[in-house]
Amino acid sequence: MANIILLGPPGAGKGTQAKRLEETRGMVQLSTGDMLREARTSGTEMGRKVAEVMDRGQLVTDEIVIGLIEEKLTRGAAGGFIFDGFPRTLPQADALQSLLARMGQGLDAVIEMRVDDAALVARITGRFTCGACGAVYHDATKPTAVEGTCDACGSHDLRRRADDTEDALKTRLMEYYKKTSPLIGYYWAKGKLVSVDGLAEMDHVSEAIAKILDKA
Ligand code: AMP
């Protein structure tokens, strides 16, 4: 069992790798982005505010995301947790450490997925996903075999995220460099940081992550 963080800018491939780890290792993906996208459909005042902040590409408050994570952590995961898109700030990182310590657990590795900005813009602006099964596609590099139909489950519910536009992406990248990238030094100092080349072919990234987990 291992608890890991996938750390990297939007579009680095964290979600794709997290889904693969769920399938191959029985780990549980905790994506605060997915949780917030669910919360915004609740029709509450909180959901409406969250939607506005997300669509601009800014970060939601620490209190909200820490609350969401806390609720999921208490359910436990036999194969361990994959934190995807969390923590994104130093206070979130401290909160995670306390929450895990309370459960008698810790972090086994923080995997930094390195990519350059130009690649991120290309990856993100062509991205779409299946609303039914979560499969991820891309206009240029991974289109569906039949237009408008998910290869994996046959659903026609293919969606683009409201914040996958060039404008929102610029804000998301700025937020990443200002508030999230300090976590690289934070986890390096704790001896937890391992970096992988996020621009490598998807299977090679998975192999690199598997090696890290086998050592953890
Ligand atoms: P993601 O799906 O991880 O790219 O997250 C999408 C959006 O959700 C981000 O741009 C933020 O607005 C919000 N979000 C997700 N995770 C966090 C977090 N840990 N802290 C603050 N905001 C978050």
mmCIF file of N, CA, C and O in Angstrom, residues 15-93:
data_model
loop_
_atom_site.group_PDB
_atom_site.id
_atom_site.type_symbol
_atom_site.label_atom_id
_atom_site.label_comp_id
_atom_site.label_asym_id
_atom_site.label_seq_id
_atom_site.Cartn_x
_atom_site.Cartn_y
_atom_site.Cartn_z
ATOM 1 N N GLY A 15 -4.216 13.175 -14.203
ATOM 2 C CA GLY A 15 -5.480 12.434 -14.195
ATOM 3 C C GLY A 15 -5.374 11.120 -14.939
ATOM 4 O O GLY A 15 -5.835 10.072 -14.467
ATOM 5 N N THR A 16 -4.720 11.155 -16.107
ATOM 6 C CA THR A 16 -4.554 9.945 -16.914
ATOM 7 C C THR A 16 -3.768 8.890 -16.139
ATOM 8 O O THR A 16 -4.157 7.718 -16.086
ATOM 9 N N GLN A 17 -2.665 9.306 -15.527
ATOM 10 C CA GLN A 17 -1.831 8.340 -14.787
ATOM 11 C C GLN A 17 -2.556 7.840 -13.538
ATOM 12 O O GLN A 17 -2.453 6.662 -13.181
ATOM 13 N N ALA A 18 -3.317 8.726 -12.895
ATOM 14 C CA ALA A 18 -4.058 8.314 -11.688
ATOM 15 C C ALA A 18 -5.067 7.223 -12.046
ATOM 16 O O ALA A 18 -5.197 6.220 -11.335
ATOM 17 N N LYS A 19 -5.755 7.395 -13.171
ATOM 18 C CA LYS A 19 -6.763 6.394 -13.587
ATOM 19 C C LYS A 19 -6.085 5.054 -13.846
ATOM 20 O O LYS A 19 -6.608 3.994 -13.522
ATOM 21 N N ARG A 20 -4.897 5.093 -14.472
ATOM 22 C CA ARG A 20 -4.184 3.839 -14.742
ATOM 23 C C ARG A 20 -3.782 3.138 -13.443
ATOM 24 O O ARG A 20 -3.852 1.917 -13.340
ATOM 25 N N LEU A 21 -3.345 3.931 -12.462
ATOM 26 C CA LEU A 21 -2.939 3.344 -11.179
ATOM 27 C C LEU A 21 -4.137 2.734 -10.457
ATOM 28 O O LEU A 21 -3.997 1.719 -9.768
ATOM 29 N N GLU A 22 -5.295 3.327 -10.626
ATOM 30 C CA GLU A 22 -6.502 2.749 -10.015
ATOM 31 C C GLU A 22 -6.744 1.366 -10.603
ATOM 32 O O GLU A 22 -7.047 0.413 -9.887
ATOM 33 N N GLU A 23 -6.591 1.273 -11.935
ATOM 34 C CA GLU A 23 -6.852 -0.004 -12.606
ATOM 35 C C GLU A 23 -5.808 -1.062 -12.279
ATOM 36 O O GLU A 23 -6.134 -2.217 -12.037
ATOM 37 N N THR A 24 -4.520 -0.644 -12.266
ATOM 38 C CA THR A 24 -3.465 -1.648 -12.136
ATOM 39 C C THR A 24 -3.133 -1.977 -10.686
ATOM 40 O O THR A 24 -2.651 -3.060 -10.396
ATOM 41 N N ARG A 25 -3.361 -1.031 -9.763
ATOM 42 C CA ARG A 25 -2.897 -1.276 -8.391
ATOM 43 C C ARG A 25 -3.967 -1.188 -7.323
ATOM 44 O O ARG A 25 -3.655 -1.242 -6.127
ATOM 45 N N GLY A 26 -5.211 -0.991 -7.750
ATOM 46 C CA GLY A 26 -6.281 -0.899 -6.755
ATOM 47 C C GLY A 26 -6.151 0.307 -5.832
ATOM 48 O O GLY A 26 -6.632 0.286 -4.704
ATOM 49 N N MET A 27 -5.448 1.336 -6.315
ATOM 50 C CA MET A 27 -5.344 2.548 -5.500
ATOM 51 C C MET A 27 -6.592 3.408 -5.745
ATOM 52 O O MET A 27 -7.344 3.164 -6.685
ATOM 53 N N VAL A 28 -6.819 4.398 -4.895
ATOM 54 C CA VAL A 28 -7.990 5.259 -5.051
ATOM 55 C C VAL A 28 -7.547 6.684 -5.405
ATOM 56 O O VAL A 28 -6.746 7.285 -4.685
ATOM 57 N N GLN A 29 -8.054 7.179 -6.542
ATOM 58 C CA GLN A 29 -7.713 8.535 -6.991
ATOM 59 C C GLN A 29 -8.552 9.554 -6.223
ATOM 60 O O GLN A 29 -9.772 9.442 -6.163
ATOM 61 N N LEU A 30 -7.883 10.524 -5.623
ATOM 62 C CA LEU A 30 -8.624 11.628 -4.998
ATOM 63 C C LEU A 30 -8.288 12.900 -5.782
ATOM 64 O O LEU A 30 -7.223 13.497 -5.595
ATOM 65 N N SER A 31 -9.182 13.278 -6.677
ATOM 66 C CA SER A 31 -8.969 14.477 -7.491
ATOM 67 C C SER A 31 -9.880 15.583 -6.972
ATOM 68 O O SER A 31 -11.106 15.480 -7.069
ATOM 69 N N THR A 32 -9.276 16.624 -6.398
ATOM 70 C CA THR A 32 -10.109 17.724 -5.884
ATOM 71 C C THR A 32 -10.811 18.437 -7.043
ATOM 72 O O THR A 32 -11.913 18.949 -6.868
ATOM 73 N N GLY A 33 -10.191 18.436 -8.235
ATOM 74 C CA GLY A 33 -10.850 19.039 -9.405
ATOM 75 C C GLY A 33 -12.162 18.306 -9.713
ATOM 76 O O GLY A 33 -13.201 18.933 -9.920
ATOM 77 N N ASP A 34 -12.113 16.968 -9.709
ATOM 78 C CA ASP A 34 -13.337 16.179 -9.964
ATOM 79 C C ASP A 34 -14.376 16.432 -8.871
ATOM 80 O O ASP A 34 -15.557 16.573 -9.146
ATOM 81 N N MET A 35 -13.919 16.481 -7.628
ATOM 82 C CA MET A 35 -14.861 16.706 -6.509
ATOM 83 C C MET A 35 -15.518 18.076 -6.644
ATOM 84 O O MET A 35 -16.713 18.228 -6.399
ATOM 85 N N LEU A 36 -14.735 19.069 -7.043
ATOM 86 C CA LEU A 36 -15.290 20.425 -7.180
ATOM 87 C C LEU A 36 -16.242 20.507 -8.369
ATOM 88 O O LEU A 36 -17.266 21.185 -8.308
ATOM 89 N N ARG A 37 -15.913 19.784 -9.450
ATOM 90 C CA ARG A 37 -16.828 19.781 -10.609
ATOM 91 C C ARG A 37 -18.159 19.140 -10.217
ATOM 92 O O ARG A 37 -19.208 19.543 -10.685
ATOM 93 N N GLU A 38 -18.101 18.172 -9.310
ATOM 94 C CA GLU A 38 -19.332 17.560 -8.824
ATOM 95 C C GLU A 38 -20.091 18.555 -7.933
ATOM 96 O O GLU A 38 -21.300 18.720 -8.053
ATOM 97 N N ALA A 39 -19.338 19.245 -7.059
ATOM 98 C CA ALA A 39 -19.964 20.191 -6.112
ATOM 99 C C ALA A 39 -20.657 21.332 -6.849
ATOM 100 O O ALA A 39 -21.691 21.829 -6.422
ATOM 101 N N ARG A 40 -20.099 21.733 -7.997
ATOM 102 C CA ARG A 40 -20.665 22.897 -8.690
ATOM 103 C C ARG A 40 -22.007 22.582 -9.349
ATOM 104 O O ARG A 40 -22.751 23.487 -9.685
ATOM 105 N N THR A 41 -22.306 21.318 -9.480
ATOM 106 C CA THR A 41 -23.603 20.968 -10.076
ATOM 107 C C THR A 41 -24.688 20.843 -9.003
ATOM 108 O O THR A 41 -25.843 20.540 -9.304
ATOM 109 N N SER A 42 -24.319 21.104 -7.735
ATOM 110 C CA SER A 42 -25.268 20.889 -6.629
ATOM 111 C C SER A 42 -26.380 21.929 -6.574
ATOM 112 O O SER A 42 -27.376 21.731 -5.886
ATOM 113 N N GLY A 43 -26.197 23.055 -7.274
ATOM 114 C CA GLY A 43 -27.243 24.081 -7.273
ATOM 115 C C GLY A 43 -27.230 24.952 -6.018
ATOM 116 O O GLY A 43 -28.080 25.811 -5.849
ATOM 117 N N THR A 44 -26.243 24.749 -5.147
ATOM 118 C CA THR A 44 -26.155 25.565 -3.924
ATOM 119 C C THR A 44 -25.378 26.847 -4.206
ATOM 120 O O THR A 44 -24.711 26.984 -5.235
ATOM 121 N N GLU A 45 -25.433 27.781 -3.241
ATOM 122 C CA GLU A 45 -24.687 29.035 -3.342
ATOM 123 C C GLU A 45 -23.178 28.725 -3.409
ATOM 124 O O GLU A 45 -22.439 29.316 -4.192
ATOM 125 N N MET A 46 -22.761 27.775 -2.588
ATOM 126 C CA MET A 46 -21.347 27.392 -2.589
ATOM 127 C C MET A 46 -20.940 26.863 -3.968
ATOM 128 O O MET A 46 -19.909 27.252 -4.512
ATOM 129 N N GLY A 47 -21.801 26.043 -4.564
ATOM 130 C CA GLY A 47 -21.520 25.479 -5.879
ATOM 131 C C GLY A 47 -21.382 26.570 -6.935
ATOM 132 O O GLY A 47 -20.508 26.497 -7.810
ATOM 133 N N ARG A 48 -22.216 27.602 -6.833
ATOM 134 C CA ARG A 48 -22.189 28.682 -7.821
ATOM 135 C C ARG A 48 -20.880 29.480 -7.709
ATOM 136 O O ARG A 48 -20.250 29.809 -8.696
ATOM 137 N N LYS A 49 -20.463 29.728 -6.463
ATOM 138 C CA LYS A 49 -19.214 30.478 -6.235
ATOM 139 C C LYS A 49 -18.012 29.673 -6.739
ATOM 140 O O LYS A 49 -17.104 30.202 -7.371
ATOM 141 N N VAL A 50 -18.029 28.379 -6.427
ATOM 142 C CA VAL A 50 -16.929 27.507 -6.859
ATOM 143 C C VAL A 50 -16.826 27.526 -8.382
ATOM 144 O O VAL A 50 -15.734 27.635 -8.952
ATOM 145 N N ALA A 51 -17.974 27.465 -9.064
ATOM 146 C CA ALA A 51 -17.979 27.449 -10.530
ATOM 147 C C ALA A 51 -17.338 28.709 -11.099
ATOM 148 O O ALA A 51 -16.532 28.642 -12.041
ATOM 149 N N GLU A 52 -17.647 29.848 -10.508
ATOM 150 C CA GLU A 52 -17.084 31.118 -11.001
ATOM 151 C C GLU A 52 -15.566 31.139 -10.886
ATOM 152 O O GLU A 52 -14.859 31.504 -11.822
ATOM 153 N N VAL A 53 -15.084 30.727 -9.703
ATOM 154 C CA VAL A 53 -13.640 30.731 -9.461
ATOM 155 C C VAL A 53 -12.939 29.760 -10.412
ATOM 156 O O VAL A 53 -11.928 30.089 -11.033
ATOM 157 N N MET A 54 -13.493 28.570 -10.568
ATOM 158 C CA MET A 54 -12.877 27.553 -11.430
ATOM 159 C C MET A 54 -12.832 28.013 -12.883
ATOM 160 O O MET A 54 -11.833 27.830 -13.573
ATOM 161 N N ASP A 55 -13.919 28.592 -13.360
ATOM 162 C CA ASP A 55 -13.965 28.981 -14.770
ATOM 163 C C ASP A 55 -12.961 30.091 -15.088
ATOM 164 O O ASP A 55 -12.509 30.222 -16.218
ATOM 165 N N ARG A 56 -12.623 30.893 -14.070
ATOM 166 C CA ARG A 56 -11.588 31.913 -14.283
ATOM 167 C C ARG A 56 -10.200 31.286 -14.249
ATOM 168 O O ARG A 56 -9.233 31.920 -14.656
ATOM 169 N N GLY A 57 -10.089 30.095 -13.690
ATOM 170 C CA GLY A 57 -8.780 29.432 -13.615
ATOM 171 C C GLY A 57 -8.068 29.689 -12.307
ATOM 172 O O GLY A 57 -6.900 29.356 -12.147
ATOM 173 N N GLN A 58 -8.799 30.293 -11.338
ATOM 174 C CA GLN A 58 -8.168 30.568 -10.039
ATOM 175 C C GLN A 58 -8.348 29.393 -9.088
ATOM 176 O O GLN A 58 -9.135 28.489 -9.354
ATOM 177 N N LEU A 59 -7.643 29.457 -7.956
ATOM 178 C CA LEU A 59 -7.768 28.382 -6.977
ATOM 179 C C LEU A 59 -8.949 28.630 -6.040
ATOM 180 O O LEU A 59 -9.201 29.755 -5.625
ATOM 181 N N VAL A 60 -9.640 27.577 -5.699
ATOM 182 C CA VAL A 60 -10.719 27.595 -4.710
ATOM 183 C C VAL A 60 -10.048 27.681 -3.324
ATOM 184 O O VAL A 60 -8.876 27.320 -3.180
ATOM 185 N N THR A 61 -10.774 28.164 -2.310
ATOM 186 C CA THR A 61 -10.131 28.355 -0.988
ATOM 187 C C THR A 61 -9.641 27.038 -0.384
ATOM 188 O O THR A 61 -10.222 25.973 -0.607
ATOM 189 N N ASP A 62 -8.589 27.159 0.422
ATOM 190 C CA ASP A 62 -8.027 25.986 1.104
ATOM 191 C C ASP A 62 -9.080 25.270 1.954
ATOM 192 O O ASP A 62 -9.146 24.045 1.957
ATOM 193 N N GLU A 63 -9.911 26.045 2.658
ATOM 194 C CA GLU A 63 -10.921 25.450 3.565
ATOM 195 C C GLU A 63 -11.812 24.483 2.797
ATOM 196 O O GLU A 63 -12.075 23.368 3.248
ATOM 197 N N ILE A 64 -12.283 24.927 1.630
ATOM 198 C CA ILE A 64 -13.208 24.076 0.857
ATOM 199 C C ILE A 64 -12.523 22.780 0.433
ATOM 200 O O ILE A 64 -13.049 21.693 0.669
ATOM 201 N N VAL A 65 -11.347 22.889 -0.178
ATOM 202 C CA VAL A 65 -10.724 21.648 -0.701
ATOM 203 C C VAL A 65 -10.249 20.727 0.420
ATOM 204 O O VAL A 65 -10.359 19.505 0.313
ATOM 205 N N ILE A 66 -9.776 21.309 1.521
ATOM 206 C CA ILE A 66 -9.334 20.463 2.636
ATOM 207 C C ILE A 66 -10.542 19.698 3.203
ATOM 208 O O ILE A 66 -10.460 18.511 3.499
ATOM 209 N N GLY A 67 -11.673 20.385 3.284
ATOM 210 C CA GLY A 67 -12.905 19.733 3.756
ATOM 211 C C GLY A 67 -13.300 18.565 2.867
ATOM 212 O O GLY A 67 -13.675 17.491 3.354
ATOM 213 N N LEU A 68 -13.191 18.766 1.559
ATOM 214 C CA LEU A 68 -13.553 17.697 0.614
ATOM 215 C C LEU A 68 -12.642 16.491 0.775
ATOM 216 O O LEU A 68 -13.088 15.338 0.783
ATOM 217 N N ILE A 69 -11.337 16.753 0.904
ATOM 218 C CA ILE A 69 -10.361 15.664 1.033
ATOM 219 C C ILE A 69 -10.572 14.906 2.346
ATOM 220 O O ILE A 69 -10.546 13.674 2.377
ATOM 221 N N GLU A 70 -10.820 15.649 3.404
ATOM 222 C CA GLU A 70 -10.991 15.028 4.722
ATOM 223 C C GLU A 70 -12.123 14.006 4.688
ATOM 224 O O GLU A 70 -11.997 12.884 5.190
ATOM 225 N N GLU A 71 -13.217 14.414 4.047
ATOM 226 C CA GLU A 71 -14.386 13.538 3.975
ATOM 227 C C GLU A 71 -14.048 12.213 3.265
ATOM 228 O O GLU A 71 -14.437 11.144 3.686
ATOM 229 N N LYS A 72 -13.267 12.316 2.166
ATOM 230 C CA LYS A 72 -12.943 11.102 1.392
ATOM 231 C C LYS A 72 -11.913 10.229 2.100
ATOM 232 O O LYS A 72 -11.944 9.008 1.984
ATOM 233 N N LEU A 73 -10.972 10.876 2.801
ATOM 234 C CA LEU A 73 -9.900 10.119 3.450
ATOM 235 C C LEU A 73 -10.438 9.164 4.505
ATOM 236 O O LEU A 73 -9.922 8.057 4.664
ATOM 237 N N THR A 74 -11.496 9.601 5.195
ATOM 238 C CA THR A 74 -12.014 8.788 6.289
ATOM 239 C C THR A 74 -12.568 7.457 5.771
ATOM 240 O O THR A 74 -12.732 6.514 6.529
ATOM 241 N N ARG A 75 -12.865 7.396 4.463
ATOM 242 C CA ARG A 75 -13.387 6.129 3.914
ATOM 243 C C ARG A 75 -12.292 5.076 3.722
ATOM 244 O O ARG A 75 -12.583 3.915 3.490
ATOM 245 N N GLY A 76 -11.009 5.521 3.722
ATOM 246 C CA GLY A 76 -9.888 4.597 3.593
ATOM 247 C C GLY A 76 -9.728 4.029 2.192
ATOM 248 O O GLY A 76 -10.612 4.158 1.345
ATOM 249 N N ALA A 77 -8.568 3.431 1.917
ATOM 250 C CA ALA A 77 -8.284 2.811 0.613
ATOM 251 C C ALA A 77 -7.254 1.724 0.839
ATOM 252 O O ALA A 77 -6.137 2.014 1.274
ATOM 253 N N ALA A 78 -7.652 0.488 0.546
ATOM 254 C CA ALA A 78 -6.749 -0.637 0.818
ATOM 255 C C ALA A 78 -5.434 -0.497 0.045
ATOM 256 O O ALA A 78 -4.359 -0.778 0.567
ATOM 257 N N GLY A 79 -5.513 -0.054 -1.220
ATOM 258 C CA GLY A 79 -4.291 0.048 -2.043
ATOM 259 C C GLY A 79 -3.568 1.370 -1.886
ATOM 260 O O GLY A 79 -2.536 1.601 -2.508
ATOM 261 N N GLY A 80 -4.128 2.281 -1.102
ATOM 262 C CA GLY A 80 -3.510 3.600 -0.916
ATOM 263 C C GLY A 80 -4.188 4.665 -1.778
ATOM 264 O O GLY A 80 -4.985 4.353 -2.663
ATOM 265 N N PHE A 81 -3.851 5.921 -1.483
ATOM 266 C CA PHE A 81 -4.461 7.048 -2.191
ATOM 267 C C PHE A 81 -3.497 7.674 -3.201
ATOM 268 O O PHE A 81 -2.296 7.738 -2.968
ATOM 269 N N ILE A 82 -4.085 8.137 -4.313
ATOM 270 C CA ILE A 82 -3.331 8.948 -5.276
ATOM 271 C C ILE A 82 -3.925 10.347 -5.182
ATOM 272 O O ILE A 82 -5.086 10.562 -5.555
ATOM 273 N N PHE A 83 -3.174 11.291 -4.671
ATOM 274 C CA PHE A 83 -3.671 12.660 -4.600
ATOM 275 C C PHE A 83 -3.360 13.350 -5.927
ATOM 276 O O PHE A 83 -2.197 13.456 -6.320
ATOM 277 N N ASP A 84 -4.427 13.760 -6.607
ATOM 278 C CA ASP A 84 -4.297 14.310 -7.962
ATOM 279 C C ASP A 84 -4.856 15.736 -7.948
ATOM 280 O O ASP A 84 -6.053 15.923 -7.795
ATOM 281 N N GLY A 85 -3.958 16.720 -8.053
ATOM 282 C CA GLY A 85 -4.422 18.113 -8.009
ATOM 283 C C GLY A 85 -4.587 18.614 -6.586
ATOM 284 O O GLY A 85 -5.155 19.674 -6.351
ATOM 285 N N PHE A 86 -4.109 17.900 -5.636
ATOM 286 C CA PHE A 86 -4.107 18.276 -4.225
ATOM 287 C C PHE A 86 -2.864 17.688 -3.587
ATOM 288 O O PHE A 86 -2.588 16.514 -3.840
ATOM 289 N N PRO A 87 -2.132 18.382 -2.746
ATOM 290 C CA PRO A 87 -2.297 19.791 -2.396
ATOM 291 C C PRO A 87 -1.807 20.727 -3.493
ATOM 292 O O PRO A 87 -0.968 20.355 -4.305
ATOM 293 N N ARG A 88 -2.337 21.955 -3.490
ATOM 294 C CA ARG A 88 -1.919 22.966 -4.453
ATOM 295 C C ARG A 88 -1.333 24.196 -3.772
ATOM 296 O O ARG A 88 -0.933 25.129 -4.455
ATOM 297 N N THR A 89 -1.337 24.205 -2.439
ATOM 298 C CA THR A 89 -0.742 25.315 -1.684
ATOM 299 C C THR A 89 -0.029 24.728 -0.469
ATOM 300 O O THR A 89 -0.290 23.581 -0.083
ATOM 301 N N LEU A 90 0.849 25.546 0.159
ATOM 302 C CA LEU A 90 1.553 25.050 1.343
ATOM 303 C C LEU A 90 0.589 24.740 2.497
ATOM 304 O O LEU A 90 0.737 23.694 3.141
ATOM 305 N N PRO A 91 -0.424 25.599 2.775
ATOM 306 C CA PRO A 91 -1.364 25.229 3.844
ATOM 307 C C PRO A 91 -2.086 23.898 3.554
ATOM 308 O O PRO A 91 -2.341 23.104 4.473
ATOM 309 N N GLN A 92 -2.377 23.630 2.293
ATOM 310 C CA GLN A 92 -3.020 22.343 1.946
ATOM 311 C C GLN A 92 -2.057 21.190 2.230
ATOM 312 O O GLN A 92 -2.456 20.123 2.707
ATOM 313 N N ALA A 93 -0.758 21.404 1.936
ATOM 314 C CA ALA A 93 0.242 20.349 2.166
ATOM 315 C C ALA A 93 0.346 20.058 3.658
ATOM 316 O O ALA A 93 0.412 18.888 4.084
#
